[in-house]
C-alpha cells in the first residue's frame, strides 16, 4: 500500500451541526500524526472547481461551537457520472491528496464508496446528518442537536396548543427515517409520532383516534416525519378537518431550523472522537469504511453496510411513547 502523506477532507449533502467539530478533529489529528491536510470546498464539487486549501491548525480555530460547515456543502451532480469521477480523481492526484475523509449522509457515502472502488483510493466516511439514518452507528453527527431543537420548538408549541385546546401536527425532518420524529416526541412529551417505518398498510390516524389519543386530553401534539410514505403533516391536518371536524387543528413545519444552531456537547464530543478515529483508521491502513460509535466504542462499518442496510427503529421506543402518552 502506498504511503499516505496528505488527506483531503470535505463535507457533503445536507449540513449538520457538529460538522465543523469533525473538520477540526480530522485536521488536527492529521497534523498531530505528521500528515498534511487539505480542505475541499463545497463537497465533491471542490474537486471539479479546484477549490482546495491546505489547512494548518489555525484554519480550524474557533469553529467547534459553530453550526453549518466552514467547508460549505453541496449535492454534486457531476460526481454521479464515471467521467465526472475521473476528473475528480485527476484533481486529487494533481493536489497530491492520497486519502479522503467524507463527512456526510447516505448519498455522500454512496459517492465515496463508488469513488474508492473505481480508483483504489482510501476513503473514510464520517456519519454527518441530522437524520440518524446510517446503519452501524448509534448516532450521527448533528442528530442530537436537531433533536434538542425539535424539543425546544415543541415545548413552545405546547404552550399555545394547551391554551387553545388544539391538536397540532408538527412536521420534522428525517427524509425517510423516523428517528427525529419518534425520539423528538418522547423528549417533548408529545402524544404520538407518525413515522415511515410503521406498517404502511395501517392507517396511522385511525389508529391514533381508535386508541383514544384525545380521550383524556384537550390538546395534543403529534410529530410527523416528513416523507412520501407518511404524506407529511398537512396531509393529516386536512384529513382531520374533513373526518373529525370537532377538532381544532393546526400545523407547524419546523423545516431547516432543525439543521442549524450550535452543536450540543454530545455532538461536539461525537464529532471530535469520530474525526480523530478517521485519521487513526487511515494510519492503520483501513479503507472504505464509515467510522461509527456503538456502545460508546469506535467501530469501522463497511460502506456497503452503512448505506444499504436499513437502520431499525427500536420497538421499545415506540412502546415508551405509547405508554407515556396515556
Ligand atoms: O438529509 C438531511 C435533510 O435535512 C433531510 O432531513 C431532508 O429531507 C433534506 O435534508 C432536505 O434537503 P434540502 O436542504 O436539500 O432541502
mmCIF file of C-alpha atoms and ligand atoms in Angstrom:
data_model
loop_
_atom_site.group_PDB
_atom_site.id
_atom_site.type_symbol
_atom_site.label_atom_id
_atom_site.label_comp_id
_atom_site.label_asym_id
_atom_site.label_seq_id
_atom_site.Cartn_x
_atom_site.Cartn_y
_atom_site.Cartn_z
ATOM 1 C CA UNK A 1 0.000 0.000 0.000
ATOM 2 C CA UNK A 2 1.455 3.401 -0.962
ATOM 3 C CA UNK A 3 2.329 5.765 1.855
ATOM 4 C CA UNK A 4 -0.200 8.402 2.751
ATOM 5 C CA UNK A 5 1.157 11.911 3.151
ATOM 6 C CA UNK A 6 -1.842 14.123 2.565
ATOM 7 C CA UNK A 7 -5.518 13.767 3.493
ATOM 8 C CA UNK A 8 -8.380 15.688 1.871
ATOM 9 C CA UNK A 9 -11.488 16.455 3.905
ATOM 10 C CA UNK A 10 -14.890 17.530 2.631
ATOM 11 C CA UNK A 11 -18.470 17.910 3.839
ATOM 12 C CA UNK A 12 -21.259 16.861 1.501
ATOM 13 C CA UNK A 13 -25.063 16.694 1.344
ATOM 14 C CA UNK A 14 -27.217 18.447 3.937
ATOM 15 C CA UNK A 15 -25.182 20.284 6.582
ATOM 16 C CA UNK A 16 -25.426 19.116 10.186
ATOM 17 C CA UNK A 17 -24.389 20.782 13.462
ATOM 18 C CA UNK A 18 -21.071 19.282 14.539
ATOM 19 C CA UNK A 19 -19.596 19.055 11.040
ATOM 20 C CA UNK A 20 -17.179 21.831 11.986
ATOM 21 C CA UNK A 21 -16.104 19.952 15.089
ATOM 22 C CA UNK A 22 -15.422 16.952 12.827
ATOM 23 C CA UNK A 23 -13.395 19.047 10.342
ATOM 24 C CA UNK A 24 -11.372 20.387 13.269
ATOM 25 C CA UNK A 25 -10.743 16.915 14.641
ATOM 26 C CA UNK A 26 -9.699 15.485 11.263
ATOM 27 C CA UNK A 27 -7.382 18.438 10.616
ATOM 28 C CA UNK A 28 -5.707 18.495 13.995
ATOM 29 C CA UNK A 29 -5.352 14.707 14.252
ATOM 30 C CA UNK A 30 -3.811 14.593 10.790
ATOM 31 C CA UNK A 31 -1.292 17.295 11.665
ATOM 32 C CA UNK A 32 -0.588 15.657 15.036
ATOM 33 C CA UNK A 33 0.259 12.450 13.170
ATOM 34 C CA UNK A 34 2.573 14.184 10.711
ATOM 35 C CA UNK A 35 0.164 14.278 7.751
ATOM 36 C CA UNK A 36 -0.701 17.224 5.539
ATOM 37 C CA UNK A 37 -4.393 18.062 5.272
ATOM 38 C CA UNK A 38 -6.360 19.907 2.618
ATOM 39 C CA UNK A 39 -9.886 21.276 2.916
ATOM 40 C CA UNK A 40 -12.017 20.651 -0.179
ATOM 41 C CA UNK A 41 -14.812 23.233 -0.531
ATOM 42 C CA UNK A 42 -18.480 22.652 -1.454
ATOM 43 C CA UNK A 43 -18.393 18.887 -1.167
ATOM 44 C CA UNK A 44 -17.282 16.874 -4.166
ATOM 45 C CA UNK A 45 -17.760 19.994 -6.283
ATOM 46 C CA UNK A 46 -14.453 21.329 -4.940
ATOM 47 C CA UNK A 47 -12.733 18.518 -6.825
ATOM 48 C CA UNK A 48 -14.117 19.986 -10.051
ATOM 49 C CA UNK A 49 -13.516 23.655 -9.299
ATOM 50 C CA UNK A 50 -10.188 23.023 -7.539
ATOM 51 C CA UNK A 51 -11.435 24.968 -4.530
ATOM 52 C CA UNK A 52 -8.938 23.291 -2.235
ATOM 53 C CA UNK A 53 -6.911 24.900 0.545
ATOM 54 C CA UNK A 54 -4.083 23.457 2.627
ATOM 55 C CA UNK A 55 -5.112 23.631 6.280
ATOM 56 C CA UNK A 56 -2.972 24.231 9.310
ATOM 57 C CA UNK A 57 -4.120 24.097 12.897
ATOM 58 C CA UNK A 58 -5.301 27.729 12.871
ATOM 59 C CA UNK A 59 -7.649 27.170 9.928
ATOM 60 C CA UNK A 60 -9.892 25.235 12.277
ATOM 61 C CA UNK A 61 -9.594 27.502 15.341
ATOM 62 C CA UNK A 62 -12.774 28.756 16.934
ATOM 63 C CA UNK A 63 -15.127 26.536 14.929
ATOM 64 C CA UNK A 64 -16.013 23.692 17.330
ATOM 65 C CA UNK A 65 -19.034 25.670 18.540
ATOM 66 C CA UNK A 66 -20.310 26.754 15.117
ATOM 67 C CA UNK A 67 -23.214 25.131 13.276
ATOM 68 C CA UNK A 68 -23.104 24.637 9.491
ATOM 69 C CA UNK A 69 -19.809 23.822 7.801
ATOM 70 C CA UNK A 70 -16.873 26.147 7.117
ATOM 71 C CA UNK A 71 -16.069 23.951 4.099
ATOM 72 C CA UNK A 72 -19.561 24.631 2.696
ATOM 73 C CA UNK A 73 -21.516 21.789 1.204
ATOM 74 C CA UNK A 74 -23.315 20.851 -1.980
ATOM 75 C CA UNK A 75 -25.066 17.997 -3.695
ATOM 76 C CA UNK A 76 -22.838 17.442 -6.761
ATOM 77 C CA UNK A 77 -24.385 16.082 -9.953
ATOM 78 C CA UNK A 78 -21.064 15.754 -11.857
ATOM 79 C CA UNK A 79 -19.756 13.278 -9.306
ATOM 80 C CA UNK A 80 -22.544 10.816 -10.102
ATOM 81 C CA UNK A 81 -21.030 10.023 -13.540
ATOM 82 C CA UNK A 82 -17.854 7.960 -14.252
ATOM 83 C CA UNK A 83 -16.467 10.809 -16.403
ATOM 84 C CA UNK A 84 -17.028 13.231 -13.529
ATOM 85 C CA UNK A 85 -15.316 10.985 -11.007
ATOM 86 C CA UNK A 86 -12.315 10.665 -13.345
ATOM 87 C CA UNK A 87 -11.943 14.472 -13.294
ATOM 88 C CA UNK A 88 -12.256 14.441 -9.502
ATOM 89 C CA UNK A 89 -9.549 11.786 -9.270
ATOM 90 C CA UNK A 90 -7.238 13.780 -11.562
ATOM 91 C CA UNK A 91 -7.662 16.772 -9.253
ATOM 92 C CA UNK A 92 -6.759 14.656 -6.245
ATOM 93 C CA UNK A 93 -3.590 13.469 -7.955
ATOM 94 C CA UNK A 94 -2.651 16.970 -9.018
ATOM 95 C CA UNK A 95 -3.248 18.206 -5.439
ATOM 96 C CA UNK A 96 -1.233 15.253 -4.063
ATOM 97 C CA UNK A 97 -4.179 14.130 -1.930
ATOM 98 C CA UNK A 98 -3.722 10.423 -1.118
ATOM 99 C CA UNK A 99 -6.809 9.751 1.017
ATOM 100 C CA UNK A 100 -10.226 11.297 1.501
ATOM 101 C CA UNK A 101 -12.386 11.862 4.575
ATOM 102 C CA UNK A 102 -16.009 12.429 3.564
ATOM 103 C CA UNK A 103 -18.370 13.837 6.193
ATOM 104 C CA UNK A 104 -21.979 13.383 5.124
ATOM 105 C CA UNK A 105 -25.062 11.213 4.902
ATOM 106 C CA UNK A 106 -26.304 8.348 2.815
ATOM 107 C CA UNK A 107 -25.795 9.917 -0.639
ATOM 108 C CA UNK A 108 -22.354 11.306 0.187
ATOM 109 C CA UNK A 109 -21.065 7.966 1.476
ATOM 110 C CA UNK A 110 -22.537 6.191 -1.561
ATOM 111 C CA UNK A 111 -20.433 8.521 -3.731
ATOM 112 C CA UNK A 112 -17.347 7.790 -1.604
ATOM 113 C CA UNK A 113 -17.902 4.070 -1.934
ATOM 114 C CA UNK A 114 -18.097 4.126 -5.737
ATOM 115 C CA UNK A 115 -15.116 6.514 -5.994
ATOM 116 C CA UNK A 116 -12.982 4.318 -3.736
ATOM 117 C CA UNK A 117 -13.808 1.211 -5.756
ATOM 118 C CA UNK A 118 -13.115 2.826 -9.113
ATOM 119 C CA UNK A 119 -9.753 4.362 -8.262
ATOM 120 C CA UNK A 120 -8.485 2.253 -5.376
ATOM 121 C CA UNK A 121 -8.058 5.187 -3.042
ATOM 122 C CA UNK A 122 -8.628 5.097 0.715
ATOM 123 C CA UNK A 123 -11.883 6.830 1.597
ATOM 124 C CA UNK A 124 -13.099 7.125 5.161
ATOM 125 C CA UNK A 125 -16.668 8.222 5.892
ATOM 126 C CA UNK A 126 -17.965 10.081 8.927
ATOM 127 C CA UNK A 127 -21.725 9.953 9.528
ATOM 128 C CA UNK A 128 -22.810 13.591 9.266
ATOM 129 C CA UNK A 129 -26.575 14.021 9.025
ATOM 130 C CA UNK A 130 -29.358 15.094 11.348
ATOM 131 C CA UNK A 131 -31.438 12.127 10.138
ATOM 132 C CA UNK A 132 -29.528 9.425 12.099
ATOM 133 C CA UNK A 133 -30.305 7.010 9.279
ATOM 134 C CA UNK A 134 -26.902 5.356 8.812
ATOM 135 C CA UNK A 135 -26.574 1.754 9.877
ATOM 136 C CA UNK A 136 -23.756 0.783 12.259
ATOM 137 C CA UNK A 137 -23.634 3.876 14.434
ATOM 138 C CA UNK A 138 -25.766 4.665 17.469
ATOM 139 C CA UNK A 139 -25.845 8.305 16.487
ATOM 140 C CA UNK A 140 -24.855 10.523 13.579
ATOM 141 C CA UNK A 141 -23.212 13.933 13.901
ATOM 142 C CA UNK A 142 -25.965 16.557 14.167
ATOM 143 C CA UNK A 143 -28.774 14.283 15.274
ATOM 144 C CA UNK A 144 -28.623 15.216 18.965
ATOM 145 C CA UNK A 145 -28.576 18.939 18.215
ATOM 146 C CA UNK A 146 -31.527 18.639 15.823
ATOM 147 C CA UNK A 147 -33.446 16.668 18.427
ATOM 148 C CA UNK A 148 -32.862 19.395 21.010
ATOM 149 C CA UNK A 149 -34.060 21.996 18.512
ATOM 150 C CA UNK A 150 -37.226 19.980 17.952
ATOM 151 C CA UNK A 151 -37.752 19.565 21.686
ATOM 152 C CA UNK A 152 -37.436 23.295 22.352
ATOM 153 C CA UNK A 153 -39.805 24.125 19.486
ATOM 154 C CA UNK A 154 -42.423 21.616 20.610
ATOM 155 C CA UNK A 155 -42.193 22.941 24.196
ATOM 156 C CA UNK A 156 -43.239 26.316 22.810
ATOM 157 C CA UNK A 157 -45.957 24.886 20.598
ATOM 158 C CA UNK A 158 -47.357 23.085 23.619
ATOM 159 C CA UNK A 159 -47.979 26.390 25.403
ATOM 160 C CA UNK A 160 -50.251 27.622 22.651
ATOM 161 C CA UNK A 161 -51.779 24.190 21.970
ATOM 162 C CA UNK A 162 -52.812 23.914 25.616
ATOM 163 C CA UNK A 163 -54.156 27.458 25.788
ATOM 164 C CA UNK A 164 -56.416 26.862 22.782
ATOM 165 C CA UNK A 165 -57.229 23.163 23.321
ATOM 166 C CA UNK A 166 -55.829 22.431 19.888
ATOM 167 C CA UNK A 167 -54.476 19.442 18.040
ATOM 168 C CA UNK A 168 -51.102 20.190 16.415
ATOM 169 C CA UNK A 169 -49.330 18.207 13.745
ATOM 170 C CA UNK A 170 -45.657 19.160 13.836
ATOM 171 C CA UNK A 171 -43.634 18.058 10.818
ATOM 172 C CA UNK A 172 -39.992 17.248 11.428
ATOM 173 C CA UNK A 173 -37.157 16.237 9.088
ATOM 174 C CA UNK A 174 -35.628 12.818 8.667
ATOM 175 C CA UNK A 175 -36.123 12.094 4.998
ATOM 176 C CA UNK A 176 -37.370 8.519 5.119
ATOM 177 C CA UNK A 177 -36.346 7.832 8.709
ATOM 178 C CA UNK A 178 -38.450 8.340 11.826
ATOM 179 C CA UNK A 179 -35.720 8.792 14.456
ATOM 180 C CA UNK A 180 -36.198 12.550 14.845
ATOM 181 C CA UNK A 181 -39.977 12.220 14.982
ATOM 182 C CA UNK A 182 -40.080 9.322 17.429
ATOM 183 C CA UNK A 183 -37.372 10.425 19.851
ATOM 184 C CA UNK A 184 -38.419 14.065 19.437
ATOM 185 C CA UNK A 185 -41.921 13.021 20.519
ATOM 186 C CA UNK A 186 -40.603 11.196 23.582
ATOM 187 C CA UNK A 187 -38.344 14.113 24.539
ATOM 188 C CA UNK A 188 -41.105 16.691 24.235
ATOM 189 C CA UNK A 189 -43.887 14.614 25.756
ATOM 190 C CA UNK A 190 -45.877 14.617 22.528
ATOM 191 C CA UNK A 191 -48.896 12.329 22.262
ATOM 192 C CA UNK A 192 -47.785 10.405 19.178
ATOM 193 C CA UNK A 193 -45.382 10.144 16.273
ATOM 194 C CA UNK A 194 -46.204 9.206 12.706
ATOM 195 C CA UNK A 195 -43.137 7.672 11.096
ATOM 196 C CA UNK A 196 -42.433 5.936 7.781
ATOM 197 C CA UNK A 197 -41.157 2.763 9.459
ATOM 198 C CA UNK A 198 -44.638 1.860 10.707
ATOM 199 C CA UNK A 199 -46.596 -0.602 8.677
ATOM 200 C CA UNK A 200 -47.808 1.444 5.714
ATOM 201 C CA UNK A 201 -50.930 -0.673 5.395
ATOM 202 C CA UNK A 202 -52.111 0.584 8.765
ATOM 203 C CA UNK A 203 -53.939 3.914 8.805
ATOM 204 C CA UNK A 204 -51.937 5.681 11.496
ATOM 205 C CA UNK A 205 -54.522 8.419 12.016
ATOM 206 C CA UNK A 206 -57.306 5.865 12.512
ATOM 207 C CA UNK A 207 -55.051 4.060 14.983
ATOM 208 C CA UNK A 208 -54.475 7.230 16.973
ATOM 209 C CA UNK A 209 -58.154 8.072 17.161
ATOM 210 C CA UNK A 210 -59.069 4.471 17.948
ATOM 211 C CA UNK A 211 -56.531 4.376 20.763
ATOM 212 C CA UNK A 212 -58.249 7.414 22.189
ATOM 213 C CA UNK A 213 -55.330 9.815 21.965
ATOM 214 C CA UNK A 214 -57.708 12.653 22.841
ATOM 215 C CA UNK A 215 -59.780 10.903 25.454
ATOM 216 C CA UNK A 216 -58.002 12.313 28.457
ATOM 217 C CA UNK A 217 -56.586 15.491 26.984
ATOM 218 C CA UNK A 218 -57.932 18.645 25.447
ATOM 219 C CA UNK A 219 -54.816 19.397 23.456
ATOM 220 C CA UNK A 220 -52.489 17.069 21.627
ATOM 221 C CA UNK A 221 -49.263 17.215 19.696
ATOM 222 C CA UNK A 222 -48.394 14.659 17.048
ATOM 223 C CA UNK A 223 -44.963 14.673 15.419
ATOM 224 C CA UNK A 224 -44.976 13.646 11.771
ATOM 225 C CA UNK A 225 -41.822 12.615 9.914
ATOM 226 C CA UNK A 226 -41.594 14.319 6.523
ATOM 227 C CA UNK A 227 -41.725 11.566 3.946
ATOM 228 C CA UNK A 228 -43.691 10.493 0.926
ATOM 229 C CA UNK A 229 -44.711 7.452 2.934
ATOM 230 C CA UNK A 230 -46.320 9.421 5.782
ATOM 231 C CA UNK A 231 -47.616 12.143 3.464
ATOM 232 C CA UNK A 232 -46.451 14.854 5.899
ATOM 233 C CA UNK A 233 -48.258 16.975 8.482
ATOM 234 C CA UNK A 234 -50.507 18.875 6.055
ATOM 235 C CA UNK A 235 -51.938 15.624 4.809
ATOM 236 C CA UNK A 236 -53.021 14.591 8.318
ATOM 237 C CA UNK A 237 -54.384 18.038 9.159
ATOM 238 C CA UNK A 238 -56.524 18.003 6.023
ATOM 239 C CA UNK A 239 -57.845 14.588 6.922
ATOM 240 C CA UNK A 240 -58.729 15.650 10.458
ATOM 241 C CA UNK A 241 -60.501 18.740 9.133
ATOM 242 C CA UNK A 242 -62.627 16.530 6.881
ATOM 243 C CA UNK A 243 -63.101 13.445 9.031
ATOM 244 C CA UNK A 244 -63.102 14.883 12.573
ATOM 245 C CA UNK A 245 -64.305 18.478 12.229
ATOM 246 C CA UNK A 246 -64.811 18.720 16.014
ATOM 247 C CA UNK A 247 -61.027 19.045 16.446
ATOM 248 C CA UNK A 248 -59.389 22.455 16.148
ATOM 249 C CA UNK A 249 -56.296 21.512 14.180
ATOM 250 C CA UNK A 250 -53.087 23.382 13.286
ATOM 251 C CA UNK A 251 -49.828 22.529 11.508
ATOM 252 C CA UNK A 252 -46.237 23.613 12.158
ATOM 253 C CA UNK A 253 -43.492 22.599 9.749
ATOM 254 C CA UNK A 254 -40.184 23.061 11.532
ATOM 255 C CA UNK A 255 -38.093 22.870 8.336
ATOM 256 C CA UNK A 256 -34.476 23.975 8.112
ATOM 257 C CA UNK A 257 -34.394 25.453 11.602
ATOM 258 C CA UNK A 258 -33.587 21.840 12.540
ATOM 259 C CA UNK A 259 -30.342 21.908 10.592
ATOM 260 C CA UNK A 260 -28.821 24.999 12.199
ATOM 261 C CA UNK A 261 -27.529 26.128 15.557
ATOM 262 C CA UNK A 262 -24.571 25.467 17.828
ATOM 263 C CA UNK A 263 -23.897 21.767 18.260
ATOM 264 C CA UNK A 264 -24.695 20.232 21.633
ATOM 265 C CA UNK A 265 -21.899 18.897 23.848
ATOM 266 C CA UNK A 266 -22.852 15.393 22.738
ATOM 267 C CA UNK A 267 -22.428 16.241 19.041
ATOM 268 C CA UNK A 268 -19.145 18.079 19.624
ATOM 269 C CA UNK A 269 -17.674 15.123 21.508
ATOM 270 C CA UNK A 270 -19.036 12.611 18.997
ATOM 271 C CA UNK A 271 -17.628 14.607 16.059
ATOM 272 C CA UNK A 272 -14.257 15.015 17.811
ATOM 273 C CA UNK A 273 -13.988 11.295 18.536
ATOM 274 C CA UNK A 274 -15.078 10.230 15.059
ATOM 275 C CA UNK A 275 -12.790 12.780 13.365
ATOM 276 C CA UNK A 276 -9.758 11.611 15.336
ATOM 277 C CA UNK A 277 -10.705 7.989 14.640
ATOM 278 C CA UNK A 278 -10.829 8.706 10.895
ATOM 279 C CA UNK A 279 -7.137 9.614 10.958
ATOM 280 C CA UNK A 280 -6.334 6.600 13.174
ATOM 281 C CA UNK A 281 -8.096 4.443 10.564
ATOM 282 C CA UNK A 282 -6.054 5.958 7.734
ATOM 283 C CA UNK A 283 -2.794 5.445 9.669
ATOM 284 C CA UNK A 284 -3.905 1.881 10.285
ATOM 285 C CA UNK A 285 -4.355 1.246 6.505
ATOM 286 C CA UNK A 286 -8.124 0.935 6.881
ATOM 287 C CA UNK A 287 -10.054 1.934 3.807
ATOM 288 C CA UNK A 288 -13.581 2.357 2.613
ATOM 289 C CA UNK A 289 -15.279 2.235 5.954
ATOM 290 C CA UNK A 290 -17.531 4.583 7.846
ATOM 291 C CA UNK A 291 -16.449 5.337 11.398
ATOM 292 C CA UNK A 292 -19.328 4.805 13.791
ATOM 293 C CA UNK A 293 -19.951 4.596 17.503
ATOM 294 C CA UNK A 294 -21.648 1.651 19.165
ATOM 295 C CA UNK A 295 -21.977 1.170 22.917
ATOM 296 C CA UNK A 296 -19.579 4.100 23.313
ATOM 297 C CA UNK A 297 -16.847 2.332 21.313
ATOM 298 C CA UNK A 298 -15.462 3.361 17.912
ATOM 299 C CA UNK A 299 -16.372 0.872 15.171
ATOM 300 C CA UNK A 300 -15.485 0.517 11.485
ATOM 301 C CA UNK A 301 -18.528 -0.124 9.320
ATOM 302 C CA UNK A 302 -18.044 -1.155 5.673
ATOM 303 C CA UNK A 303 -19.697 1.400 3.375
ATOM 304 C CA UNK A 304 -21.900 -1.313 1.914
ATOM 305 C CA UNK A 305 -23.487 -1.950 5.331
ATOM 306 C CA UNK A 306 -23.703 1.673 6.478
ATOM 307 C CA UNK A 307 -25.540 2.735 3.344
ATOM 308 C CA UNK A 308 -27.584 -0.249 2.286
ATOM 309 C CA UNK A 309 -28.913 -1.711 5.495
ATOM 310 C CA UNK A 310 -31.977 -0.092 6.941
ATOM 311 C CA UNK A 311 -31.308 1.106 10.456
ATOM 312 C CA UNK A 312 -34.122 -0.335 12.540
ATOM 313 C CA UNK A 313 -36.274 1.714 14.880
ATOM 314 C CA UNK A 314 -36.330 0.073 18.293
ATOM 315 C CA UNK A 315 -39.776 -1.278 19.151
ATOM 316 C CA UNK A 316 -39.043 -0.376 22.783
ATOM 317 C CA UNK A 317 -39.053 3.333 21.917
ATOM 318 C CA UNK A 318 -42.419 3.023 20.205
ATOM 319 C CA UNK A 319 -43.751 1.294 23.324
ATOM 320 C CA UNK A 320 -42.361 4.003 25.621
ATOM 321 C CA UNK A 321 -44.090 6.738 23.627
ATOM 322 C CA UNK A 322 -47.365 4.812 23.625
ATOM 323 C CA UNK A 323 -47.203 4.048 27.349
ATOM 324 C CA UNK A 324 -46.316 7.560 28.437
ATOM 325 C CA UNK A 325 -48.868 9.365 26.303
ATOM 326 C CA UNK A 326 -51.967 7.948 28.013
HETATM 327 O O1 LIG B 1 -30.676 14.703 4.981
HETATM 328 C C1 LIG B 1 -30.866 15.820 5.766
HETATM 329 C C2 LIG B 1 -32.120 16.546 5.397
HETATM 330 O O2 LIG B 1 -32.244 17.664 6.230
HETATM 331 C C3 LIG B 1 -33.390 15.704 5.395
HETATM 332 O O3 LIG B 1 -33.924 15.501 6.674
HETATM 333 C C4 LIG B 1 -34.279 16.490 4.490
HETATM 334 O O4 LIG B 1 -35.234 15.650 3.888
HETATM 335 C C5 LIG B 1 -33.328 17.032 3.467
HETATM 336 O O5 LIG B 1 -32.041 17.022 4.066
HETATM 337 C C6 LIG B 1 -33.633 18.420 2.988
HETATM 338 O O6 LIG B 1 -32.727 18.737 1.998
HETATM 339 P P1 LIG B 1 -32.536 20.198 1.382
HETATM 340 O O7 LIG B 1 -31.834 21.054 2.396
HETATM 341 O O8 LIG B 1 -31.699 19.980 0.175
HETATM 342 O O9 LIG B 1 -33.884 20.724 1.098
#
